[in-house]
Coordinates of C-alpha atoms and ligand atoms in Angstrom, one line a residue:
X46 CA 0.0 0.0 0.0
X47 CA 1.6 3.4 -1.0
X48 CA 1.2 6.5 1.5
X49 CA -0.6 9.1 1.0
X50 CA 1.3 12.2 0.3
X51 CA 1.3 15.2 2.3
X52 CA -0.5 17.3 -0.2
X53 CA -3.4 14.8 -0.4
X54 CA -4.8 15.8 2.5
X55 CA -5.5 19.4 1.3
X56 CA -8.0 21.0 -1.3
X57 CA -8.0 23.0 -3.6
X58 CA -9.4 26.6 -3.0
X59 CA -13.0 27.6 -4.7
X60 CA -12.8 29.7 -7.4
X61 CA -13.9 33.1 -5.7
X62 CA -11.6 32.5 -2.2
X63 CA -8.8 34.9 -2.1
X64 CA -5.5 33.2 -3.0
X65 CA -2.2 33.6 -0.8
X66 CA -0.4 36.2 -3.3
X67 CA -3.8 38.3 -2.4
X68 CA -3.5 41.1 -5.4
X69 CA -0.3 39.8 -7.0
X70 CA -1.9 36.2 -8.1
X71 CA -1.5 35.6 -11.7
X72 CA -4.0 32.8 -11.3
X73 CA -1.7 30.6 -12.4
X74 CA -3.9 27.5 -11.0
X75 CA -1.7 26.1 -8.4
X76 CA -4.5 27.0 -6.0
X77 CA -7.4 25.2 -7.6
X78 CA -5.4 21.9 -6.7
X79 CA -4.5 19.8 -4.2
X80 CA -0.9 21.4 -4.4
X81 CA -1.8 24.4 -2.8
X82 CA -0.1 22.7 0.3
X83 CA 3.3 23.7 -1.4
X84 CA 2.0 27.4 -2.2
X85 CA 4.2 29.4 0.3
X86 CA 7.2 27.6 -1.1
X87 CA 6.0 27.4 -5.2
X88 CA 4.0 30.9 -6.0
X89 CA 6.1 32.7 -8.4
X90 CA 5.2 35.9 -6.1
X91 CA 5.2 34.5 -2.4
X92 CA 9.1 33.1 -3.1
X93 CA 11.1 34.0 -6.3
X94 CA 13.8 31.5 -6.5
X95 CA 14.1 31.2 -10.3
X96 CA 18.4 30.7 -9.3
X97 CA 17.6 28.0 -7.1
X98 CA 14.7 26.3 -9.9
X99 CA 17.3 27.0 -13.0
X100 CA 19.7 24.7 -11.0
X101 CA 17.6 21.7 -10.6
X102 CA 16.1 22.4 -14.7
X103 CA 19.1 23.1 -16.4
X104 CA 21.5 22.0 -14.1
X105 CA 23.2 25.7 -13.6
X106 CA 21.9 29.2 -13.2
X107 CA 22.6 32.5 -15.0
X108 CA 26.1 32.8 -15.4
X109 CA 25.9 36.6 -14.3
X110 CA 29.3 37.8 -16.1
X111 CA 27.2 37.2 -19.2
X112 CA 25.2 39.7 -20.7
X113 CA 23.2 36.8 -22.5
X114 CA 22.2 35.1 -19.7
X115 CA 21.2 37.9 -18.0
X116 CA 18.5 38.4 -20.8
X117 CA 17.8 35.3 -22.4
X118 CA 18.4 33.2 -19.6
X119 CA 20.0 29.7 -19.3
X120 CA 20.0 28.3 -23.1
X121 CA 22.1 25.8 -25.3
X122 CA 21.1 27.8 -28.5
X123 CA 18.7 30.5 -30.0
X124 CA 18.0 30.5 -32.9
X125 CA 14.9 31.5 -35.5
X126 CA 12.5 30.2 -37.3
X127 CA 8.8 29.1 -38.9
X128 CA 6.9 26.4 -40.1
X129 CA 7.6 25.5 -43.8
X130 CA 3.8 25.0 -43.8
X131 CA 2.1 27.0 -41.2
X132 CA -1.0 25.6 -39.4
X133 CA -3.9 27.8 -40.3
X134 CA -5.5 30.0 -37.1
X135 CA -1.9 29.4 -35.0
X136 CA -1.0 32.6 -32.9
X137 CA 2.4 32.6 -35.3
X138 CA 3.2 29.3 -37.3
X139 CA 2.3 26.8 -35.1
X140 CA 5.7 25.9 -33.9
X141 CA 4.2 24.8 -30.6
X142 CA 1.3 23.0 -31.3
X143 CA 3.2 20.4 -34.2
X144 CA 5.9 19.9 -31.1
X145 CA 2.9 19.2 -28.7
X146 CA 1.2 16.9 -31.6
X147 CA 4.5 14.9 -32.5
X148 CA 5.9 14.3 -28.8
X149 CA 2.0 12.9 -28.5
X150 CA 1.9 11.2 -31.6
X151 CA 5.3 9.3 -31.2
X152 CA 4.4 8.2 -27.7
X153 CA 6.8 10.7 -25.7
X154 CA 4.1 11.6 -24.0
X155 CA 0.7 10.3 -22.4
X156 CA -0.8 13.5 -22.6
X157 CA -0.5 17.5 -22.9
X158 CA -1.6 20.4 -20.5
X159 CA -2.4 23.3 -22.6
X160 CA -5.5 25.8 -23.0
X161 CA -8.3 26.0 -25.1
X162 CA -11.2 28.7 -24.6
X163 CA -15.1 28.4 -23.5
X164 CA -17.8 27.0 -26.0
X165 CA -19.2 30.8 -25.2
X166 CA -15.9 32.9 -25.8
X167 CA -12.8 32.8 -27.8
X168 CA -10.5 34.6 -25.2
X169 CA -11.7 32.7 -22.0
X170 CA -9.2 30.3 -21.2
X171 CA -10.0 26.8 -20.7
X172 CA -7.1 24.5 -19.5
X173 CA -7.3 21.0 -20.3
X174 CA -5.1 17.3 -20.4
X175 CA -4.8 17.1 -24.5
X176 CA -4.7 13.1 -25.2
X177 CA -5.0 14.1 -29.1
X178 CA -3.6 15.7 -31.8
X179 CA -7.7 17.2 -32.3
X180 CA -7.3 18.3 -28.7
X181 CA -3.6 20.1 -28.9
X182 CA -4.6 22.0 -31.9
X183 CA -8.1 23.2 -30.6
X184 CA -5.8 24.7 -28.2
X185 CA -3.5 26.8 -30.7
X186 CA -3.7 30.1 -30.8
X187 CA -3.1 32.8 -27.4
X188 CA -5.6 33.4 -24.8
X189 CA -4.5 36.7 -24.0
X190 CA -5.6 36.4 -20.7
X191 CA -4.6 34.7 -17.3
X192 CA -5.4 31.4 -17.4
X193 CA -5.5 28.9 -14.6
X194 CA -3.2 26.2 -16.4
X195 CA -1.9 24.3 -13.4
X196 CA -5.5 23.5 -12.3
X197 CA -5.7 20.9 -14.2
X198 CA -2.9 19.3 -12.5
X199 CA -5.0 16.9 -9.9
X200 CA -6.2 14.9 -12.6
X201 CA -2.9 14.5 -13.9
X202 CA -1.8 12.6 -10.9
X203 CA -5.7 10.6 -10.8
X204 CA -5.4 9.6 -14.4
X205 CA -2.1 7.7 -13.3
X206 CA -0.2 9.9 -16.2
X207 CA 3.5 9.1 -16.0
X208 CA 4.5 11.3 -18.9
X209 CA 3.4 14.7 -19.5
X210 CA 4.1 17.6 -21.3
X211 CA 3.0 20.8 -20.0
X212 CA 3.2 24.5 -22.1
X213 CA 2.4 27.1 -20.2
X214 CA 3.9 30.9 -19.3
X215 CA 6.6 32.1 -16.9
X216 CA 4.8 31.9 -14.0
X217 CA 2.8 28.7 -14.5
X218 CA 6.1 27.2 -14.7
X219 CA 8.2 28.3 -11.9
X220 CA 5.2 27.0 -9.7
X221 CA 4.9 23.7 -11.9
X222 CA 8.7 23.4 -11.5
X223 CA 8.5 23.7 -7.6
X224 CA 5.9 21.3 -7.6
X225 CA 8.0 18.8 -10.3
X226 CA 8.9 15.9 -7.7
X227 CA 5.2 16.1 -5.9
X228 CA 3.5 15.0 -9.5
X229 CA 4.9 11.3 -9.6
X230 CA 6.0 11.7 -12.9
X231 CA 8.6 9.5 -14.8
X232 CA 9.0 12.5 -17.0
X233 CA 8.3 16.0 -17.3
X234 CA 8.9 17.9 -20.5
X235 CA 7.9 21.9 -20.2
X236 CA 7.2 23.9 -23.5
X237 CA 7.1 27.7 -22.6
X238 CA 6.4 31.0 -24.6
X239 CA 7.9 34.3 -23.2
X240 CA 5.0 36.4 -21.7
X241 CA 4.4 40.0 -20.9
X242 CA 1.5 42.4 -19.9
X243 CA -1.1 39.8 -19.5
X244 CA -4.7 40.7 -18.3
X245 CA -8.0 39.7 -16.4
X246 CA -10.8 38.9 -19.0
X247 CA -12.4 42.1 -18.0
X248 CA -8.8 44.1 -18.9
X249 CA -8.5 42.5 -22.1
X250 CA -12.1 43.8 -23.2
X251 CA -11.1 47.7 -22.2
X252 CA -7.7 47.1 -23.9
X253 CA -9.9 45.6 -26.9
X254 CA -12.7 48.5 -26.2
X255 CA -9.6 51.5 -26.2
X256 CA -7.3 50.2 -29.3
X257 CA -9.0 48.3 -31.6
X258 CA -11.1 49.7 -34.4
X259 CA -13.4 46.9 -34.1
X260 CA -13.1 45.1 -30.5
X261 CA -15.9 42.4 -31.0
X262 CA -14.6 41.4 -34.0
X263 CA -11.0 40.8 -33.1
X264 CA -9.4 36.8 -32.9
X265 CA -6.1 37.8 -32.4
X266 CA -3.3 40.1 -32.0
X267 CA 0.1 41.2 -30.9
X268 CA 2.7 43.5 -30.1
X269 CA 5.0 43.1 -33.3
X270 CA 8.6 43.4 -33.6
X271 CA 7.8 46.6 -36.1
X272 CA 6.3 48.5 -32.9
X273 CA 3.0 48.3 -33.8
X274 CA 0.0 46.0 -32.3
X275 CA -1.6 44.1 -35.1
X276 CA -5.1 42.9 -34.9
X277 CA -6.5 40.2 -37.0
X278 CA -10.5 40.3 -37.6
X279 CA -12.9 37.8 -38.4
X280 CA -13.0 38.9 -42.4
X281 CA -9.5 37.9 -42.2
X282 CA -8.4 41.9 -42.2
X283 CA -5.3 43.7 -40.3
X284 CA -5.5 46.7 -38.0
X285 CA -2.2 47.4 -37.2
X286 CA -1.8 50.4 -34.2
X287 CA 1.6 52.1 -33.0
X288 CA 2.9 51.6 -29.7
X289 CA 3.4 55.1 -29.6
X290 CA -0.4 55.8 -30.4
X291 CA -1.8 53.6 -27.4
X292 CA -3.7 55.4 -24.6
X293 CA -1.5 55.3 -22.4
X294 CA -3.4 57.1 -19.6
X295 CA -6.6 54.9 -20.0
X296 CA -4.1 51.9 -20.5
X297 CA -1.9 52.3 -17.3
X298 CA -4.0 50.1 -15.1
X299 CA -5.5 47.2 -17.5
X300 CA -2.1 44.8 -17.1
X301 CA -2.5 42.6 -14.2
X302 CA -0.4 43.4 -10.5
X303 CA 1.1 40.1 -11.2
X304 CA 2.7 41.0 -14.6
X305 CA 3.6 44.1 -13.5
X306 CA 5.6 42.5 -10.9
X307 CA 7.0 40.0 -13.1
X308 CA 10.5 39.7 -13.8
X309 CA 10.6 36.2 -15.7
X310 CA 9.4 37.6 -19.5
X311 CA 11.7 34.9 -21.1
X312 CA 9.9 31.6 -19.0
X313 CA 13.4 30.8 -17.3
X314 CA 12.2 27.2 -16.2
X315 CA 11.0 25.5 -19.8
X316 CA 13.2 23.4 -21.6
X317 CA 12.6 24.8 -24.7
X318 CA 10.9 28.3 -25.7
X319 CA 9.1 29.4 -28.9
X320 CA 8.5 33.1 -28.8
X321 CA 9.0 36.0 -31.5
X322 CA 10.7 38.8 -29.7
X323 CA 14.5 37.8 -30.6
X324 CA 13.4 36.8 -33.7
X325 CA 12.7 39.6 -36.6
X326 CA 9.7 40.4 -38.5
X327 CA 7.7 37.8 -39.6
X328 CA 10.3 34.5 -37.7
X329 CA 9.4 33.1 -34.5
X330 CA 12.3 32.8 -32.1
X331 CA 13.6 29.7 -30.6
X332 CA 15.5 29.1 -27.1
X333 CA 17.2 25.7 -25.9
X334 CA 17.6 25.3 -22.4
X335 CA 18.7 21.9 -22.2
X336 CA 19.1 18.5 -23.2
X337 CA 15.4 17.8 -23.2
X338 CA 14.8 21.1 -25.2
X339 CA 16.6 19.9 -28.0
X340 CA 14.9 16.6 -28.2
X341 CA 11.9 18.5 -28.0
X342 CA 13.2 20.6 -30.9
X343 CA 14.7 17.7 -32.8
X344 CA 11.0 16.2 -33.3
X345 CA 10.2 18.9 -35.8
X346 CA 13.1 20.4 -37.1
X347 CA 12.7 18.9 -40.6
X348 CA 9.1 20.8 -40.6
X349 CA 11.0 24.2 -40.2
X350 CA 12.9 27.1 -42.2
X351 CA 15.4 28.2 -39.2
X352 CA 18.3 30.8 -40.0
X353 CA 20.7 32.0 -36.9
X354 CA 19.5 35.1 -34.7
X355 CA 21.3 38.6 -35.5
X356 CA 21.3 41.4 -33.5
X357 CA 21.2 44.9 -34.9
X358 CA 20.8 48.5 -33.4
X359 CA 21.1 50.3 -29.9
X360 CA 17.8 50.3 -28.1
X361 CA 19.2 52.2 -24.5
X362 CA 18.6 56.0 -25.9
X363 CA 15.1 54.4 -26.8
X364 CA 14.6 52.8 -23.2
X365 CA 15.6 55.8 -21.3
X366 CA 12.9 57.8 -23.5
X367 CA 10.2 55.4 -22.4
X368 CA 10.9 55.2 -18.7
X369 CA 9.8 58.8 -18.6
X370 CA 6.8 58.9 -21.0
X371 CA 5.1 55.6 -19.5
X372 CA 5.7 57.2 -15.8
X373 CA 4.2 60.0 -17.1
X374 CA 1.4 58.3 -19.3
X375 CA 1.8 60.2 -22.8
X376 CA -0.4 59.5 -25.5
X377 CA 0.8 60.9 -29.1
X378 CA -1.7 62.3 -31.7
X379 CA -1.8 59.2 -33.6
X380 CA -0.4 61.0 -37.1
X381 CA 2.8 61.6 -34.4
X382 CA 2.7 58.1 -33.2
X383 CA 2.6 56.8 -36.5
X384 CA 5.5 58.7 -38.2
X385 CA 7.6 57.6 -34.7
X386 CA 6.7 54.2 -35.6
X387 CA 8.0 54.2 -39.3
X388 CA 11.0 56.1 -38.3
X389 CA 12.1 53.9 -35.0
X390 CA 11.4 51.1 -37.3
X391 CA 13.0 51.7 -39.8
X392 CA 16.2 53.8 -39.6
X393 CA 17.5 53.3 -35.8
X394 CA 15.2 50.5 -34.7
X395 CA 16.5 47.9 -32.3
X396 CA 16.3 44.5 -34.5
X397 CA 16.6 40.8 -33.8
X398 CA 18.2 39.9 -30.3
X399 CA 18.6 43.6 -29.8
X400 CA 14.8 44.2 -29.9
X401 CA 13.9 41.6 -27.2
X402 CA 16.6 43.6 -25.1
X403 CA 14.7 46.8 -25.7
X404 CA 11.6 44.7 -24.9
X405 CA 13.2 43.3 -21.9
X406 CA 14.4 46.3 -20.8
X407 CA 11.7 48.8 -20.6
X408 CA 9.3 45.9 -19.2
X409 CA 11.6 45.4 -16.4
X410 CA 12.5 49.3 -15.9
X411 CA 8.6 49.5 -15.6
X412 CA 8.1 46.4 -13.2
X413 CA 11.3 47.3 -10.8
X414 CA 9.1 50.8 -10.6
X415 CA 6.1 49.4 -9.6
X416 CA 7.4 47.1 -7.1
X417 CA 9.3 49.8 -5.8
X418 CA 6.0 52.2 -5.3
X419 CA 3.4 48.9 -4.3
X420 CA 5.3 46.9 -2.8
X421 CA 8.6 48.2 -1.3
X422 CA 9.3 45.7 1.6
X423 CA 9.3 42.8 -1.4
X424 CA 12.0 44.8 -3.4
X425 CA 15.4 43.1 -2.4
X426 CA 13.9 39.7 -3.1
X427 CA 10.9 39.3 -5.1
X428 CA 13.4 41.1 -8.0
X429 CA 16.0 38.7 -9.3
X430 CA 19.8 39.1 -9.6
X431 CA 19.9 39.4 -13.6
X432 CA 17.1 41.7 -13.4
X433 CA 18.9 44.0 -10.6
X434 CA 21.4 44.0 -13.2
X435 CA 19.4 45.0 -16.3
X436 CA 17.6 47.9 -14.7
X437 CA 20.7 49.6 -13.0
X438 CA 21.7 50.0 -16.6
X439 CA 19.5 53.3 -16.8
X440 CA 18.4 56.5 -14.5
X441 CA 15.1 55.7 -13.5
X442 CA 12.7 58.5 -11.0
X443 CA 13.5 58.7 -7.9
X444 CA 10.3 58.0 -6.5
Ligands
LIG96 P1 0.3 28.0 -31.2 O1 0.7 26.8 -32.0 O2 -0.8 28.9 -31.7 O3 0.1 27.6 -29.7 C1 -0.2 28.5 -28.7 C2 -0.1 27.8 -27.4 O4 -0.2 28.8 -26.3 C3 -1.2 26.8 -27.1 O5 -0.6 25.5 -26.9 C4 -1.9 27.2 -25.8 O6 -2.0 26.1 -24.9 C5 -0.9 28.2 -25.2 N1 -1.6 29.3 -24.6 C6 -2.5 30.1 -25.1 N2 -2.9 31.1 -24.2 C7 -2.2 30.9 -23.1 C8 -2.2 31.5 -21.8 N3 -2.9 32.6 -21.6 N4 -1.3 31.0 -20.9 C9 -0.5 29.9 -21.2 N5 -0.5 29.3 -22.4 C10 -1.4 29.8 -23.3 N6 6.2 35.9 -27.2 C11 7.1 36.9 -27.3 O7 8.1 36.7 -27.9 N7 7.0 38.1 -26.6 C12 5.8 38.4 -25.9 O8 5.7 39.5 -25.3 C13 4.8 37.4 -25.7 N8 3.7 37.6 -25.0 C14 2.8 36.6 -24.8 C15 1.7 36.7 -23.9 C16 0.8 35.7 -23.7 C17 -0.3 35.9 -22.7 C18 1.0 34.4 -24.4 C19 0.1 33.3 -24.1 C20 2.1 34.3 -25.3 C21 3.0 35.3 -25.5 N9 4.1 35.2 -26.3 C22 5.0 36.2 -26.4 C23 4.3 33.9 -27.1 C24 3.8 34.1 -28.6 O9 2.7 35.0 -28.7 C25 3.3 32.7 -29.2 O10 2.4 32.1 -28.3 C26 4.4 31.8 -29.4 O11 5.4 32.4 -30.3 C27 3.9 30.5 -30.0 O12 3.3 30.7 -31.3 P2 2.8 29.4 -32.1 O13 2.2 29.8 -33.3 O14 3.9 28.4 -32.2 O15 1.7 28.9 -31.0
LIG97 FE1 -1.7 30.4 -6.0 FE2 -0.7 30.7 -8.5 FE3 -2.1 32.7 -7.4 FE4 0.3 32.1 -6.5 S1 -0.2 32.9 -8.6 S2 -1.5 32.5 -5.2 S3 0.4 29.9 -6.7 S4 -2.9 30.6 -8.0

């Protein structure tokens, strides 16, 4: 007879309780479960310890003499690429779901946690335990919206799993990873995209309500590597908008406390990452952690174009700028915004690597700010080593 485990013994929190990290909570789904008995030790904003989870992952942390680790984080290789046949409705090509569908199909895994949306509404997240290729790509495309991933993670262990792939965001993962030897796996593989600026259902429909010319309509979008967000209708039609042109001041409360606290944009803890931000225009960009990232990678490679990562431009003039225009929420008349746009883009715009560090950079500049001002007895350890590093780079307010 086995014992029961610690963990078995607790339950799962209803869905309108308050959770531990009270306003920070990214909802990451820990909660729902079972493995809420680990929370003080696994939430992402109760106990950051991506050093100490990067050393049992990869088996080393950020090497802090290196300016690559402090951005990209641990990694065997970056480099870009995109499906030689895209899969129709994917968020980019559909890099993510064919690795999900092949590591199903060729038995590496039993089954795959990933997130599909409500009957009722395309951006309400749904996470469920894919056992199909059907059920993996009815899952493709972004929910732009927190989504409680890990709460599926009870029926992982009752279904008697033993092999499991999980994709999920930053801070999904640095909980799943805390919770890695509690799930009685034989093996976990973890498929991560970077994440930034996420939002509560309600915070996606303002953002959708402010910038878009047609919220109702919209089925996807995202911040480009050309600094504009591009929206993709129902018709099948673009709306592209400048970064410069957003409203700011109506904007500056819609991202969630959680990812404006957040300080792990490049999913530290995931074997293998498929984003677009060190990739340019148009390429989707590829990080290997570790050994189990490149088999992960090896599954598809023959389905992909890939070409090595440059790195072009100097984004710190650029970042300096934006500390002061976010603090002080300025909006551009949009015939402004738009000639910034072109001209950022392209005559002196950061490309490649170098835009992910301009990406990087004002996101954390931001964040370290509003720790600072929310949350200033969390400072000195909710923000990480690397990330202490990349902010003292510029001036920021002093208050
Ligand atoms: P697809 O094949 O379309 O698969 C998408 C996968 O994402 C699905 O398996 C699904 O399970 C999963 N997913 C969808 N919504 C969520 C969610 N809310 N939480 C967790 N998993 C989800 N990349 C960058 O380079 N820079 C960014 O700033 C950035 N921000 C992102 C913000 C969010 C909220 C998300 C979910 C992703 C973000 N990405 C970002 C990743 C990028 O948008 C693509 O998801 C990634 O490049 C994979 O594209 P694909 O075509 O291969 O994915
Ligand atoms: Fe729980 Fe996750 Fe919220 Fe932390 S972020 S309180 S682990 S649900």
């Amino acid at each position: 007879m086995t014992a029961t485990a610690p963990h078995e013994k607790a339950r799962g929190l209803k869905p309108s309780s308050p959770r531990p990290a009270k306003a920070l909570c990214s909802e990451c789904g820990l909660c729902d479960t079972y493995y809420i008995h680990y929370v003080k030790e696994a939430c992402a904003f109760l106990n950051q310890q991506v050093a100490e989870l990067e050393e049992e992952a990869h088996g080393r942390s950020r090497d802090l003499a290196k300016e690559d680790d402090w951005y990209f984080g641990v990694h065997q290789e970056m480099m870009m690429a995109r499906k030689q046949e895209p899969i129709e409705g994917a968020q980019w090509t559909g890099i993510v779901s064919s690795l999900a569908c092949e590591m199903l199909t060729q038995g590496l895994v039993e089954g795959v946690v990933c997130v599909q949306n409500t009957p009722e509404d395309r951006f309400q997240p749904m996470p469920v335990i894919a056992r199909t290729p059907e059920e993996v790509l009815a899952a493709r495309v972004n929910k732009p919206t927190l989504s409680p991933n890990l709460s599926v993670l009870e029926q992982v262990a009752k279904s008697g799993m033993k092999r499991l792939l999980v994709i999920g965001v930053g801070c999904q993962i640095q909980a799943l990873r805390a919770v890695e030897k509690e799930l009685g796996l034989e093996k976990l593989y973890v498929l991560g995209t970077p994440c930034v600026d996420n939002v509560t259902r309600s915070g996606l429909q303002k953002f959708l309500d402010t910038t878009s010319r047609s919220p109702e309509t919209v089925v996807h979008y995202e911040f480009m590597q050309d600094f504009r967000v591009h929206f993709k209708h129902e018709d099948g039609s673009e709306e592209t908008v400048p970064f410069f042109g957003l409203k700011t001041n109506q904007l500056k409360d819609v991202f969630a406390p959680s990812c404006m606290s957040c300080f792990d944009y490049v999913n530290s803890l995931s074997d293998l990452v498929v984003g677009y931000m060190g990739a340019t225009f148009g390429w989707q960009w590829i990080v290997v952690r570790n050994d189990t990232g490149r088999e992960m990678l090896d599954l598809v490679k023959d389905q992909l174009n890939v070409q090595p990562v440059i790195s072009k431009g100097d984004r710190k003039a650029a970042v300096q700028q934006s500390i002061q225009a976010y603090d002080q929420a300025v909006t551009l008349p949009m015939w402004v915004a738009k000639l910034l746009g072109i001209v950022i883009d392209k005559f002196i715009g950061p490309k490649g690597l170098e835009y992910a560090r301009f990406s990087i950079d004002s996101h954390f500049t931001r964040n370290y700010l509003y720790v600072k001002r929310n949350y200033p007895e969390k400072l000195a350890a909710h923000v990480p080593e690397f990330a202490k590093k990349i902010v003292s780079q510029y001036k920021l307010p002093k208050k």
